[in-house]
């Protein structure tokens, strides 16, 4: 009688099926890890840049009261402070530069500017000694590799009786 | 007899192989999930936008009605206040608060103790959303740096979270030291130039059984006595000096403390109360002197009057050494919060 030494068909099918399942699973993990690495790397860079840009403005606004702001061209605003100093906030869409006073930074590769909005709002009937107005600066920054807006949103509260922002 | 020629997998082999493979897959999945969760936490908790939003809310609460919020919180049995709706019962400018929250994109604000454990203990019984509960559990207490009493947790419309500490400073323990070896004049630590001019007396005592009785001399404008020990001074430090004085003569008189024995004095004051103990205190720095170890001189400016005066409860505290540079308390605070003591005493500030 002929001696049977090899795998049976069933054994081969089962083995291949198992290997295929494992390979598929590993592929999924590798693809997800790759996406995670790319997305999170970009996200980290965007968040770091966002933190630096916002810190520049918030630090200035914390120690100097604003008295007025004026348009200085497209995507450009100049703030005047109570101590009569001025600081200009502007963006260069072509060069992808963000500028606030002496601070200049280039956006993360692939990012682009969106809206540039500076607005104020005064809430009526607020006690004269308290904050009643809000200055909001929004500079939208997006990157096609990740979802969401990683731009600058600065909110400055002030009392319109003590500070007239025009 | 027919021999079994089947050399394929046995059931045991298949089970072992399958278990091993399954174990490997589960291990990989768990590792992957942990890495992914770590990233999600990084991008969801304490984000830049959420942190600045929390700072803006903190700024608003502190100038709006913070005392009322803090008082309400302290009397609240739930260990937290939900300020998401800007309730008029806590918030002075409710409409402004709501507008600010809308502009900042804040959905929920929870006001709680800076120590998150007080809230975490009862978190399951609260109406706080599960995602915010998870964030509150995630926030670590940094005991060593905790100087403020309260904190806010915020949940943003985009599902991110942040926390910010705020409020009046939580009292911190400080150990203060009386640089006088015997500030209650219990028969040691002080010495007059002439023994007949000053001595320990039981006539009147503010602390312990004795005080220092100083006899005015008709031929002298002042009578002085010294500590028997020297005290090291640091010119850049701020000192708090205080002493109790008792006189029976209605006429006003003055006292001085010199340390070292040169102008300007460390302490001076007019004694205008009669038949009661009067406390005279002062904050002084010794910036015009060099670092020196010197005895301290106490003067009774009797102005040629032969009337006695009594000293007791002498304190000399190096505020800079005990509280830290820039954190020295005011004279009024010291008067109110530091009782007489010898050696070391713990205060909260």
CSV table of C-alpha atoms in Angstrom, one decimal:
chain,number,residue,atom,x,y,z
A,1,UNK,CA,0.0,0.0,0.0
A,2,UNK,CA,1.2,3.5,-0.8
A,3,UNK,CA,2.4,5.4,2.3
A,4,UNK,CA,0.8,8.8,2.9
A,5,UNK,CA,3.4,11.4,4.0
A,6,UNK,CA,2.0,14.9,2.9
A,7,UNK,CA,-0.7,17.2,4.3
A,8,UNK,CA,-4.3,16.4,3.5
A,9,UNK,CA,-6.4,18.9,1.6
A,10,UNK,CA,-8.4,19.7,4.7
A,11,UNK,CA,-5.2,20.5,6.6
A,12,UNK,CA,-3.9,22.7,3.9
A,13,UNK,CA,-7.2,24.6,3.6
A,14,UNK,CA,-7.4,25.1,7.3
A,15,UNK,CA,-3.8,26.2,7.5
A,16,UNK,CA,-4.1,28.7,4.6
A,17,UNK,CA,-7.3,30.1,6.0
A,18,UNK,CA,-5.7,30.7,9.4
A,19,UNK,CA,-2.7,32.3,7.8
A,20,UNK,CA,-4.9,34.5,5.6
A,21,UNK,CA,-6.9,35.7,8.7
A,22,UNK,CA,-3.7,36.6,10.5
A,23,UNK,CA,-2.2,38.4,7.5
A,24,UNK,CA,-5.4,40.3,7.0
A,25,UNK,CA,-5.5,41.3,10.7
A,26,UNK,CA,-1.9,42.3,10.7
A,27,UNK,CA,-2.4,44.4,7.5
A,28,UNK,CA,-5.3,46.2,9.2
A,29,UNK,CA,-3.1,47.0,12.1
A,30,UNK,CA,-0.2,48.1,10.0
A,31,UNK,CA,-2.4,50.3,7.9
A,32,UNK,CA,-4.1,51.8,11.0
A,33,UNK,CA,-0.7,52.4,12.6
A,34,UNK,CA,0.6,54.1,9.5
A,35,UNK,CA,-2.5,56.4,9.4
A,36,UNK,CA,-2.2,57.1,13.1
A,37,UNK,CA,1.5,57.9,12.8
A,38,UNK,CA,1.0,60.3,9.9
A,39,UNK,CA,-2.2,61.9,11.2
A,40,UNK,CA,-1.0,62.3,14.8
A,41,UNK,CA,2.3,63.6,13.7
A,42,UNK,CA,0.7,66.3,11.6
A,43,UNK,CA,-1.9,66.9,14.4
A,44,UNK,CA,0.9,67.3,17.0
A,45,UNK,CA,2.7,69.8,14.8
A,46,UNK,CA,-0.5,71.8,14.1
A,47,UNK,CA,-1.3,71.9,17.8
A,48,UNK,CA,2.2,73.0,18.8
A,49,UNK,CA,2.0,75.8,16.3
A,50,UNK,CA,-1.5,76.7,17.4
A,51,UNK,CA,-0.4,76.9,21.0
A,52,UNK,CA,2.6,79.2,20.2
A,53,UNK,CA,0.5,81.5,18.1
A,54,UNK,CA,-2.2,81.9,20.7
A,55,UNK,CA,0.3,82.3,23.5
A,56,UNK,CA,1.8,85.3,21.7
A,57,UNK,CA,-1.5,87.1,21.5
A,58,UNK,CA,-2.9,86.1,24.9
A,59,UNK,CA,0.3,87.0,26.7
A,60,UNK,CA,0.2,90.5,25.2
A,61,UNK,CA,-3.5,91.0,25.9
A,62,UNK,CA,-3.1,89.8,29.5
A,63,UNK,CA,-0.7,92.6,30.4
A,64,UNK,CA,-1.8,95.4,28.1
A,65,UNK,CA,-5.4,96.7,27.8
A,66,UNK,CA,-6.5,97.3,24.2
A,67,UNK,CA,-7.9,100.7,23.3
A,68,UNK,CA,-8.5,100.3,19.6
A,69,UNK,CA,-7.9,98.2,16.6
A,70,UNK,CA,-7.8,99.3,12.9
A,71,UNK,CA,-7.6,97.5,9.6
A,72,UNK,CA,-4.1,97.8,8.0
A,73,UNK,CA,-5.0,96.0,4.8
A,74,UNK,CA,-6.2,92.6,3.8
A,75,UNK,CA,-5.8,90.1,6.6
A,76,UNK,CA,-4.1,92.7,8.8
A,77,UNK,CA,-5.2,94.4,12.0
A,78,UNK,CA,-3.3,96.8,14.3
A,79,UNK,CA,-4.0,96.9,18.0
A,80,UNK,CA,-3.3,100.0,20.1
A,81,UNK,CA,-2.8,99.5,23.8
A,82,UNK,CA,-3.4,101.7,26.8
A,83,UNK,CA,0.3,102.4,27.0
A,84,UNK,CA,0.2,103.8,23.5
A,85,UNK,CA,2.1,100.9,21.9
A,86,UNK,CA,0.8,99.2,18.8
A,87,UNK,CA,1.1,95.6,17.6
A,88,UNK,CA,0.1,94.3,14.2
A,89,UNK,CA,-1.5,91.0,13.6
A,90,UNK,CA,-1.4,89.8,10.0
A,91,UNK,CA,-1.3,86.7,7.8
A,92,UNK,CA,0.4,86.2,4.4
A,93,UNK,CA,-1.7,83.6,2.6
A,94,UNK,CA,0.8,83.1,-0.2
A,95,UNK,CA,3.9,82.7,2.0
A,96,UNK,CA,1.7,81.0,4.7
A,97,UNK,CA,3.1,83.3,7.4
A,98,UNK,CA,1.5,84.3,10.6
A,99,UNK,CA,2.8,87.5,12.1
A,100,UNK,CA,2.1,89.1,15.5
A,101,UNK,CA,4.5,92.0,16.3
A,102,UNK,CA,8.0,90.6,16.1
A,103,UNK,CA,6.8,87.0,16.1
A,104,UNK,CA,6.7,85.4,12.7
A,105,UNK,CA,6.0,81.7,12.0
A,106,UNK,CA,5.4,79.6,8.9
A,107,UNK,CA,2.4,77.2,8.8
A,108,UNK,CA,3.0,73.5,9.0
A,109,UNK,CA,3.5,72.0,5.5
A,110,UNK,CA,0.2,71.6,3.6
A,111,UNK,CA,-1.8,73.8,5.9
A,112,UNK,CA,-3.7,76.8,4.7
A,113,UNK,CA,-5.4,79.9,6.1
A,114,UNK,CA,-9.2,80.2,6.1
A,115,UNK,CA,-11.2,83.0,7.5
A,116,UNK,CA,-9.6,86.0,9.2
A,117,UNK,CA,-12.2,87.7,11.4
A,118,UNK,CA,-11.9,90.3,14.2
A,119,UNK,CA,-15.2,91.3,15.8
A,120,UNK,CA,-16.6,92.9,19.0
A,121,UNK,CA,-19.8,92.4,20.8
A,122,UNK,CA,-21.3,94.4,23.7
A,123,UNK,CA,-24.0,92.8,25.9
A,124,UNK,CA,-26.5,95.5,27.1
A,125,UNK,CA,-27.6,96.1,30.7
A,126,UNK,CA,-24.4,94.7,32.3
A,127,UNK,CA,-23.2,96.4,35.5
A,128,UNK,CA,-21.0,99.3,34.7
A,129,UNK,CA,-18.1,97.9,36.8
A,130,UNK,CA,-18.0,94.5,35.1
A,131,UNK,CA,-17.0,93.0,31.7
A,132,UNK,CA,-19.7,93.7,29.2
A,133,UNK,CA,-17.9,93.3,25.9
A,134,UNK,CA,-16.0,90.6,24.0
A,135,UNK,CA,-13.4,91.0,21.3
A,136,UNK,CA,-13.0,87.9,19.2
A,137,UNK,CA,-10.2,87.1,16.8
A,138,UNK,CA,-10.6,84.1,14.6
A,139,UNK,CA,-7.9,82.9,12.1
A,140,UNK,CA,-8.8,79.6,10.6
A,141,UNK,CA,-6.1,77.1,9.7
A,142,UNK,CA,-6.8,73.7,8.1
A,143,UNK,CA,-4.7,70.8,6.8
A,144,UNK,CA,-6.0,68.3,4.3
A,145,UNK,CA,-4.4,65.4,6.1
A,146,UNK,CA,-6.4,65.9,9.3
A,147,UNK,CA,-9.9,67.0,10.2
A,148,UNK,CA,-10.7,70.1,12.2
A,149,UNK,CA,-9.5,73.6,12.5
A,150,UNK,CA,-6.1,74.3,14.1
A,151,UNK,CA,-6.3,78.1,13.8
A,152,UNK,CA,-6.2,80.9,16.3
A,153,UNK,CA,-9.2,81.8,18.4
A,154,UNK,CA,-8.6,84.6,20.9
A,155,UNK,CA,-11.3,86.0,23.2
A,156,UNK,CA,-10.6,89.2,25.0
A,157,UNK,CA,-13.1,90.4,27.6
A,158,UNK,CA,-13.3,94.1,28.6
A,159,UNK,CA,-15.5,96.8,30.1
A,160,UNK,CA,-16.8,99.2,27.5
A,161,UNK,CA,-17.1,101.9,30.1
A,162,UNK,CA,-13.4,101.8,30.9
A,163,UNK,CA,-12.1,100.8,27.5
A,164,UNK,CA,-13.4,102.0,24.2
A,165,UNK,CA,-12.4,99.7,21.5
A,166,UNK,CA,-13.1,101.3,18.1
B,1,UNK,CA,-3.6,-5.6,10.7
B,2,UNK,CA,-4.0,-2.2,9.2
B,3,UNK,CA,-1.6,0.4,10.6
B,4,UNK,CA,-2.9,3.9,11.1
B,5,UNK,CA,-1.0,6.0,8.5
B,6,UNK,CA,-2.6,9.4,9.5
B,7,UNK,CA,0.3,11.9,10.0
B,8,UNK,CA,-1.8,15.1,9.9
B,9,UNK,CA,-2.6,17.5,12.7
B,10,UNK,CA,-3.8,16.1,16.0
B,11,UNK,CA,-6.6,17.9,17.8
B,12,UNK,CA,-4.2,18.9,20.6
B,13,UNK,CA,-1.8,20.4,18.1
B,14,UNK,CA,-4.5,22.4,16.4
B,15,UNK,CA,-5.8,23.7,19.7
B,16,UNK,CA,-2.4,24.7,20.9
B,17,UNK,CA,-1.6,26.5,17.6
B,18,UNK,CA,-5.0,28.2,17.5
B,19,UNK,CA,-4.6,29.4,21.1
B,20,UNK,CA,-1.1,30.7,20.5
B,21,UNK,CA,-2.3,32.6,17.4
B,22,UNK,CA,-5.3,34.0,19.2
B,23,UNK,CA,-3.2,35.1,22.1
B,24,UNK,CA,-0.8,36.9,19.8
B,25,UNK,CA,-3.7,38.7,18.0
B,26,UNK,CA,-5.3,39.7,21.3
B,27,UNK,CA,-2.0,41.0,22.6
B,28,UNK,CA,-1.5,43.0,19.4
B,29,UNK,CA,-5.0,44.4,19.5
B,30,UNK,CA,-4.6,45.5,23.1
B,31,UNK,CA,-1.3,47.2,22.4
B,32,UNK,CA,-2.7,49.0,19.4
B,33,UNK,CA,-5.8,50.1,21.3
B,34,UNK,CA,-3.6,51.5,24.1
B,35,UNK,CA,-1.5,53.5,21.7
B,36,UNK,CA,-4.7,54.8,20.0
B,37,UNK,CA,-6.3,55.7,23.2
B,38,UNK,CA,-3.2,57.6,24.3
B,39,UNK,CA,-3.4,59.7,21.2
B,40,UNK,CA,-7.1,60.3,21.5
B,41,UNK,CA,-6.5,61.5,25.1
B,42,UNK,CA,-3.7,63.8,23.9
B,43,UNK,CA,-6.0,65.4,21.3
B,44,UNK,CA,-9.1,65.6,23.5
B,45,UNK,CA,-7.9,66.5,27.0
B,46,UNK,CA,-6.5,70.0,27.9
B,47,UNK,CA,-6.4,71.1,24.3
B,48,UNK,CA,-5.1,74.6,23.4
B,49,UNK,CA,-8.6,76.0,22.6
B,50,UNK,CA,-10.2,74.4,25.7
B,51,UNK,CA,-7.4,75.6,28.1
B,52,UNK,CA,-7.8,79.2,26.9
B,53,UNK,CA,-11.5,78.9,27.1
B,54,UNK,CA,-11.2,77.7,30.7
B,55,UNK,CA,-8.9,80.6,31.4
B,56,UNK,CA,-11.5,83.0,30.0
B,57,UNK,CA,-14.3,81.6,32.1
B,58,UNK,CA,-12.0,81.8,35.2
B,59,UNK,CA,-11.3,85.4,34.4
B,60,UNK,CA,-15.0,86.1,34.1
B,61,UNK,CA,-15.9,84.3,37.4
B,62,UNK,CA,-13.2,86.1,39.4
B,63,UNK,CA,-14.5,89.5,38.4
B,64,UNK,CA,-18.2,88.7,38.4
B,65,UNK,CA,-19.4,87.1,41.6
B,66,UNK,CA,-16.7,84.7,42.7
B,67,UNK,CA,-17.4,85.1,46.5
B,68,UNK,CA,-21.0,84.1,45.9
B,69,UNK,CA,-20.0,81.1,43.8
B,70,UNK,CA,-17.5,80.0,46.4
B,71,UNK,CA,-19.9,80.4,49.3
B,72,UNK,CA,-22.6,78.5,47.4
B,73,UNK,CA,-20.2,75.7,46.6
B,74,UNK,CA,-19.1,75.4,50.2
B,75,UNK,CA,-22.7,75.0,51.3
B,76,UNK,CA,-23.5,72.6,48.5
B,77,UNK,CA,-23.8,69.0,49.5
B,78,UNK,CA,-23.2,67.6,46.0
B,79,UNK,CA,-19.5,68.7,46.1
B,80,UNK,CA,-19.8,70.6,42.8
B,81,UNK,CA,-21.8,73.3,41.1
B,82,UNK,CA,-23.0,73.0,37.6
B,83,UNK,CA,-22.6,76.5,36.0
B,84,UNK,CA,-23.4,75.4,32.5
B,85,UNK,CA,-26.6,77.4,32.4
B,86,UNK,CA,-25.0,80.5,34.1
B,87,UNK,CA,-27.6,80.3,36.9
B,88,UNK,CA,-28.6,83.8,38.1
B,89,UNK,CA,-28.4,82.5,41.7
B,90,UNK,CA,-24.6,82.3,41.4
B,91,UNK,CA,-23.7,84.4,38.4
B,92,UNK,CA,-24.1,88.2,38.6
B,93,UNK,CA,-24.2,88.8,34.8
B,94,UNK,CA,-25.9,85.7,33.6
B,95,UNK,CA,-26.7,87.0,30.1
B,96,UNK,CA,-23.1,88.0,29.5
B,97,UNK,CA,-21.9,84.6,30.9
B,98,UNK,CA,-24.1,82.8,28.4
B,99,UNK,CA,-22.9,84.9,25.5
B,100,UNK,CA,-19.3,84.3,26.6
B,101,UNK,CA,-19.8,80.5,26.7
B,102,UNK,CA,-21.4,80.6,23.3
B,103,UNK,CA,-18.5,82.5,21.8
B,104,UNK,CA,-16.0,80.2,23.4
B,105,UNK,CA,-17.9,77.1,22.4
B,106,UNK,CA,-18.3,75.7,25.9
B,107,UNK,CA,-21.1,73.2,26.6
B,108,UNK,CA,-20.6,72.4,30.3
B,109,UNK,CA,-18.8,74.1,33.3
B,110,UNK,CA,-18.4,72.3,36.6
B,111,UNK,CA,-17.1,74.2,39.6
B,112,UNK,CA,-15.5,72.0,42.2
B,113,UNK,CA,-12.8,71.7,44.9
B,114,UNK,CA,-9.2,71.8,43.6
B,115,UNK,CA,-8.8,68.3,45.1
B,116,UNK,CA,-10.5,66.2,42.5
B,117,UNK,CA,-11.0,63.3,45.0
B,118,UNK,CA,-13.9,65.1,46.7
B,119,UNK,CA,-15.8,65.0,43.4
B,120,UNK,CA,-14.5,61.6,42.1
B,121,UNK,CA,-15.8,59.9,45.2
B,122,UNK,CA,-19.4,60.8,44.3
B,123,UNK,CA,-19.1,61.1,40.5
B,124,UNK,CA,-21.2,58.0,39.8
B,125,UNK,CA,-24.2,59.6,41.5
B,126,UNK,CA,-24.0,62.9,39.6
B,127,UNK,CA,-25.7,64.1,36.4
B,128,UNK,CA,-22.4,64.9,34.9
B,129,UNK,CA,-22.0,63.4,31.4
B,130,UNK,CA,-20.0,60.1,31.2
B,131,UNK,CA,-17.3,61.7,29.0
B,132,UNK,CA,-16.8,64.6,31.4
B,133,UNK,CA,-16.7,62.1,34.3
B,134,UNK,CA,-14.0,60.3,32.5
B,135,UNK,CA,-12.0,63.5,32.1
B,136,UNK,CA,-12.5,64.4,35.8
B,137,UNK,CA,-11.1,61.0,36.8
B,138,UNK,CA,-8.2,61.6,34.4
B,139,UNK,CA,-7.2,64.9,36.1
B,140,UNK,CA,-4.4,64.3,38.6
B,141,UNK,CA,-4.1,66.2,41.8
B,142,UNK,CA,-0.7,67.9,42.2
B,143,UNK,CA,-0.7,68.2,45.9
B,144,UNK,CA,2.6,70.0,46.2
B,145,UNK,CA,1.6,72.9,43.9
B,146,UNK,CA,-1.9,73.3,45.1
B,147,UNK,CA,-2.3,76.8,46.4
B,148,UNK,CA,-5.8,77.6,45.1
B,149,UNK,CA,-9.0,76.2,46.6
B,150,UNK,CA,-11.2,75.6,43.5
B,151,UNK,CA,-11.1,74.4,40.0
B,152,UNK,CA,-13.4,74.4,37.0
B,153,UNK,CA,-13.8,71.5,34.5
B,154,UNK,CA,-15.2,72.5,31.1
B,155,UNK,CA,-16.5,70.4,28.2
B,156,UNK,CA,-16.4,72.1,24.8
B,157,UNK,CA,-18.9,71.7,22.0
B,158,UNK,CA,-16.3,69.8,20.0
B,159,UNK,CA,-15.9,67.2,22.6
B,160,UNK,CA,-12.6,68.4,24.1
B,161,UNK,CA,-12.1,69.1,27.8
B,162,UNK,CA,-9.9,71.3,30.0
B,163,UNK,CA,-9.5,72.3,33.7
B,164,UNK,CA,-8.3,75.4,35.4
B,165,UNK,CA,-7.6,76.2,39.0
B,166,UNK,CA,-9.0,79.4,40.6
B,167,UNK,CA,-10.0,81.1,43.7
B,168,UNK,CA,-8.5,82.4,46.9
B,169,UNK,CA,-5.3,80.8,48.1
B,170,UNK,CA,-5.7,77.7,50.2
B,171,UNK,CA,-4.0,78.3,53.5
B,172,UNK,CA,-0.5,76.9,53.7
B,173,UNK,CA,1.3,75.9,56.9
B,174,UNK,CA,4.3,78.0,57.8
B,175,UNK,CA,6.6,77.6,60.8
B,176,UNK,CA,7.6,80.9,62.3
B,177,UNK,CA,10.5,81.3,64.8
B,178,UNK,CA,10.9,83.8,67.7
B,179,UNK,CA,14.5,84.9,67.5
B,180,UNK,CA,14.3,86.0,71.2
B,181,UNK,CA,15.5,83.1,73.4
B,182,UNK,CA,13.1,84.3,76.3
B,183,UNK,CA,10.4,86.5,75.0
B,184,UNK,CA,8.2,86.0,78.0
B,185,UNK,CA,10.9,87.3,80.4
B,186,UNK,CA,10.8,84.3,82.7
B,187,UNK,CA,14.0,85.4,84.5
B,188,UNK,CA,16.5,84.8,81.7
B,189,UNK,CA,17.6,86.1,78.4
B,190,UNK,CA,17.8,89.9,79.2
B,191,UNK,CA,20.2,92.1,81.2
B,192,UNK,CA,20.2,95.8,82.1
B,193,UNK,CA,23.4,97.8,82.3
B,194,UNK,CA,22.7,98.7,85.9
B,195,UNK,CA,21.0,96.1,87.9
B,196,UNK,CA,18.9,98.7,89.8
B,197,UNK,CA,17.4,100.0,86.6
B,198,UNK,CA,15.6,96.9,85.4
B,199,UNK,CA,14.8,93.4,86.7
B,200,UNK,CA,12.2,90.6,86.4
B,201,UNK,CA,9.0,91.3,88.3
B,202,UNK,CA,5.8,89.5,89.1
B,203,UNK,CA,3.8,92.8,89.5
B,204,UNK,CA,2.2,92.4,86.1
B,205,UNK,CA,2.7,89.6,83.6
B,206,UNK,CA,1.3,89.2,80.1
B,207,UNK,CA,2.8,85.7,79.5
B,208,UNK,CA,4.1,83.4,82.2
B,209,UNK,CA,4.7,84.7,85.7
B,210,UNK,CA,7.2,87.5,85.1
B,211,UNK,CA,7.7,90.6,83.1
B,212,UNK,CA,10.7,93.0,82.8
B,213,UNK,CA,10.2,96.0,85.1
B,214,UNK,CA,12.2,99.0,84.0
B,215,UNK,CA,12.6,101.8,86.5
B,216,UNK,CA,12.8,105.3,85.0
B,217,UNK,CA,15.7,107.3,86.5
B,218,UNK,CA,15.1,111.0,87.1
B,219,UNK,CA,18.5,111.9,85.9
B,220,UNK,CA,18.3,110.0,82.6
B,221,UNK,CA,16.3,110.6,79.5
B,222,UNK,CA,16.2,106.8,78.8
B,223,UNK,CA,16.9,103.5,80.5
B,224,UNK,CA,18.1,100.6,78.3
B,225,UNK,CA,18.6,96.8,78.6
B,226,UNK,CA,19.9,94.1,76.3
B,227,UNK,CA,19.4,90.5,75.3
B,228,UNK,CA,22.1,88.3,76.8
B,229,UNK,CA,22.5,86.5,73.4
B,230,UNK,CA,23.3,87.9,70.0
B,231,UNK,CA,21.0,87.5,67.0
B,232,UNK,CA,22.2,87.2,63.4
B,233,UNK,CA,20.6,89.7,61.0
B,234,UNK,CA,20.3,89.5,57.2
B,235,UNK,CA,20.2,93.0,55.7
B,236,UNK,CA,17.9,91.9,52.8
B,237,UNK,CA,15.3,90.3,55.1
B,238,UNK,CA,12.1,91.8,56.5
B,239,UNK,CA,11.5,91.4,60.3
B,240,UNK,CA,8.4,91.6,62.4
B,241,UNK,CA,9.0,92.9,66.0
B,242,UNK,CA,6.4,93.1,68.7
B,243,UNK,CA,6.3,93.7,72.4
B,244,UNK,CA,3.7,94.2,75.2
B,245,UNK,CA,4.1,97.3,77.4
B,246,UNK,CA,2.3,98.1,80.6
B,247,UNK,CA,2.6,101.4,82.5
B,248,UNK,CA,0.8,102.9,85.5
B,249,UNK,CA,1.8,106.5,85.0
B,250,UNK,CA,-0.9,108.4,82.8
B,251,UNK,CA,1.7,110.4,81.0
B,252,UNK,CA,2.5,109.1,77.5
B,253,UNK,CA,6.0,107.6,76.9
B,254,UNK,CA,7.9,105.9,74.1
B,255,UNK,CA,9.9,102.8,73.6
B,256,UNK,CA,12.5,101.7,71.0
B,257,UNK,CA,14.2,98.5,70.0
B,258,UNK,CA,17.7,98.7,68.4
B,259,UNK,CA,19.3,95.9,66.5
B,260,UNK,CA,22.1,96.5,66.0
B,261,UNK,CA,22.7,99.3,68.4
B,262,UNK,CA,22.4,102.1,65.8
B,263,UNK,CA,19.8,104.2,64.0
B,264,UNK,CA,17.4,103.4,62.5
B,265,UNK,CA,15.6,101.6,65.2
B,266,UNK,CA,14.0,98.2,64.6
B,267,UNK,CA,10.8,99.2,66.5
B,268,UNK,CA,9.5,102.3,68.1
B,269,UNK,CA,6.2,103.4,69.4
B,270,UNK,CA,4.3,105.6,71.9
B,271,UNK,CA,2.7,104.0,74.9
B,272,UNK,CA,-0.5,105.8,75.5
B,273,UNK,CA,-2.6,103.3,77.4
B,274,UNK,CA,-2.4,103.2,81.2
B,275,UNK,CA,-3.0,100.2,83.5
B,276,UNK,CA,-3.4,97.8,80.6
B,277,UNK,CA,-1.1,95.9,78.3
B,278,UNK,CA,-0.5,97.7,75.0
B,279,UNK,CA,1.1,95.9,72.0
B,280,UNK,CA,3.6,97.8,69.9
B,281,UNK,CA,4.7,96.2,66.6
B,282,UNK,CA,6.4,97.1,63.4
B,283,UNK,CA,7.8,95.6,60.2
B,284,UNK,CA,11.4,96.7,59.4
B,285,UNK,CA,14.2,95.7,57.2
B,286,UNK,CA,17.8,96.1,58.2
B,287,UNK,CA,19.0,97.1,54.7
B,288,UNK,CA,21.3,99.9,56.0
B,289,UNK,CA,23.4,97.5,58.0
B,290,UNK,CA,25.8,94.8,57.2
B,291,UNK,CA,25.2,91.2,58.1
B,292,UNK,CA,26.1,91.0,61.7
B,293,UNK,CA,25.3,89.0,64.9
B,294,UNK,CA,24.3,91.5,67.5
B,295,UNK,CA,22.5,91.8,70.9
B,296,UNK,CA,19.2,93.7,70.8
B,297,UNK,CA,18.7,96.8,72.9
B,298,UNK,CA,15.3,97.8,74.4
B,299,UNK,CA,14.9,101.4,75.4
B,300,UNK,CA,12.4,103.0,77.8
B,301,UNK,CA,12.3,106.7,77.0
B,302,UNK,CA,11.3,107.8,80.5
B,303,UNK,CA,12.2,111.5,79.7
B,304,UNK,CA,13.6,112.0,83.2
B,305,UNK,CA,10.5,110.6,84.9
B,306,UNK,CA,11.2,108.2,87.8
B,307,UNK,CA,8.2,105.9,86.9
B,308,UNK,CA,8.4,102.2,86.0
B,309,UNK,CA,7.3,100.4,82.9
B,310,UNK,CA,6.8,96.7,82.2
B,311,UNK,CA,7.8,94.7,79.1
B,312,UNK,CA,6.5,91.2,78.2
B,313,UNK,CA,5.7,89.0,75.2
B,314,UNK,CA,8.6,90.1,73.0
B,315,UNK,CA,8.6,88.7,69.4
B,316,UNK,CA,11.2,89.0,66.7
B,317,UNK,CA,10.4,87.0,63.5
B,318,UNK,CA,12.5,86.9,60.3
B,319,UNK,CA,9.5,87.0,57.9
B,320,UNK,CA,11.7,86.5,54.8
B,321,UNK,CA,13.3,83.4,56.2
B,322,UNK,CA,10.0,81.9,57.5
B,323,UNK,CA,7.6,82.8,54.7
B,324,UNK,CA,9.9,83.2,51.7
B,325,UNK,CA,11.0,86.3,49.8
B,326,UNK,CA,8.1,88.2,48.4
B,327,UNK,CA,5.6,86.3,50.5
B,328,UNK,CA,6.1,88.2,53.7
B,329,UNK,CA,2.8,89.0,55.4
B,330,UNK,CA,1.7,92.5,56.5
B,331,UNK,CA,2.1,93.9,60.0
B,332,UNK,CA,-1.7,93.7,60.4
B,333,UNK,CA,-1.7,90.1,59.5
B,334,UNK,CA,1.1,89.3,61.9
B,335,UNK,CA,-0.7,91.3,64.7
B,336,UNK,CA,-3.8,89.3,64.1
B,337,UNK,CA,-2.5,85.8,63.4
B,338,UNK,CA,0.7,85.3,65.3
B,339,UNK,CA,0.2,84.9,69.1
B,340,UNK,CA,3.1,85.1,71.4
B,341,UNK,CA,5.3,82.0,71.5
B,342,UNK,CA,8.8,80.9,72.3
B,343,UNK,CA,10.8,78.8,69.9
B,344,UNK,CA,8.7,77.7,66.9
B,345,UNK,CA,5.0,78.1,66.1
B,346,UNK,CA,2.9,76.9,63.1
B,347,UNK,CA,0.6,79.4,61.3
B,348,UNK,CA,-1.6,79.0,58.2
B,349,UNK,CA,-1.6,81.6,55.5
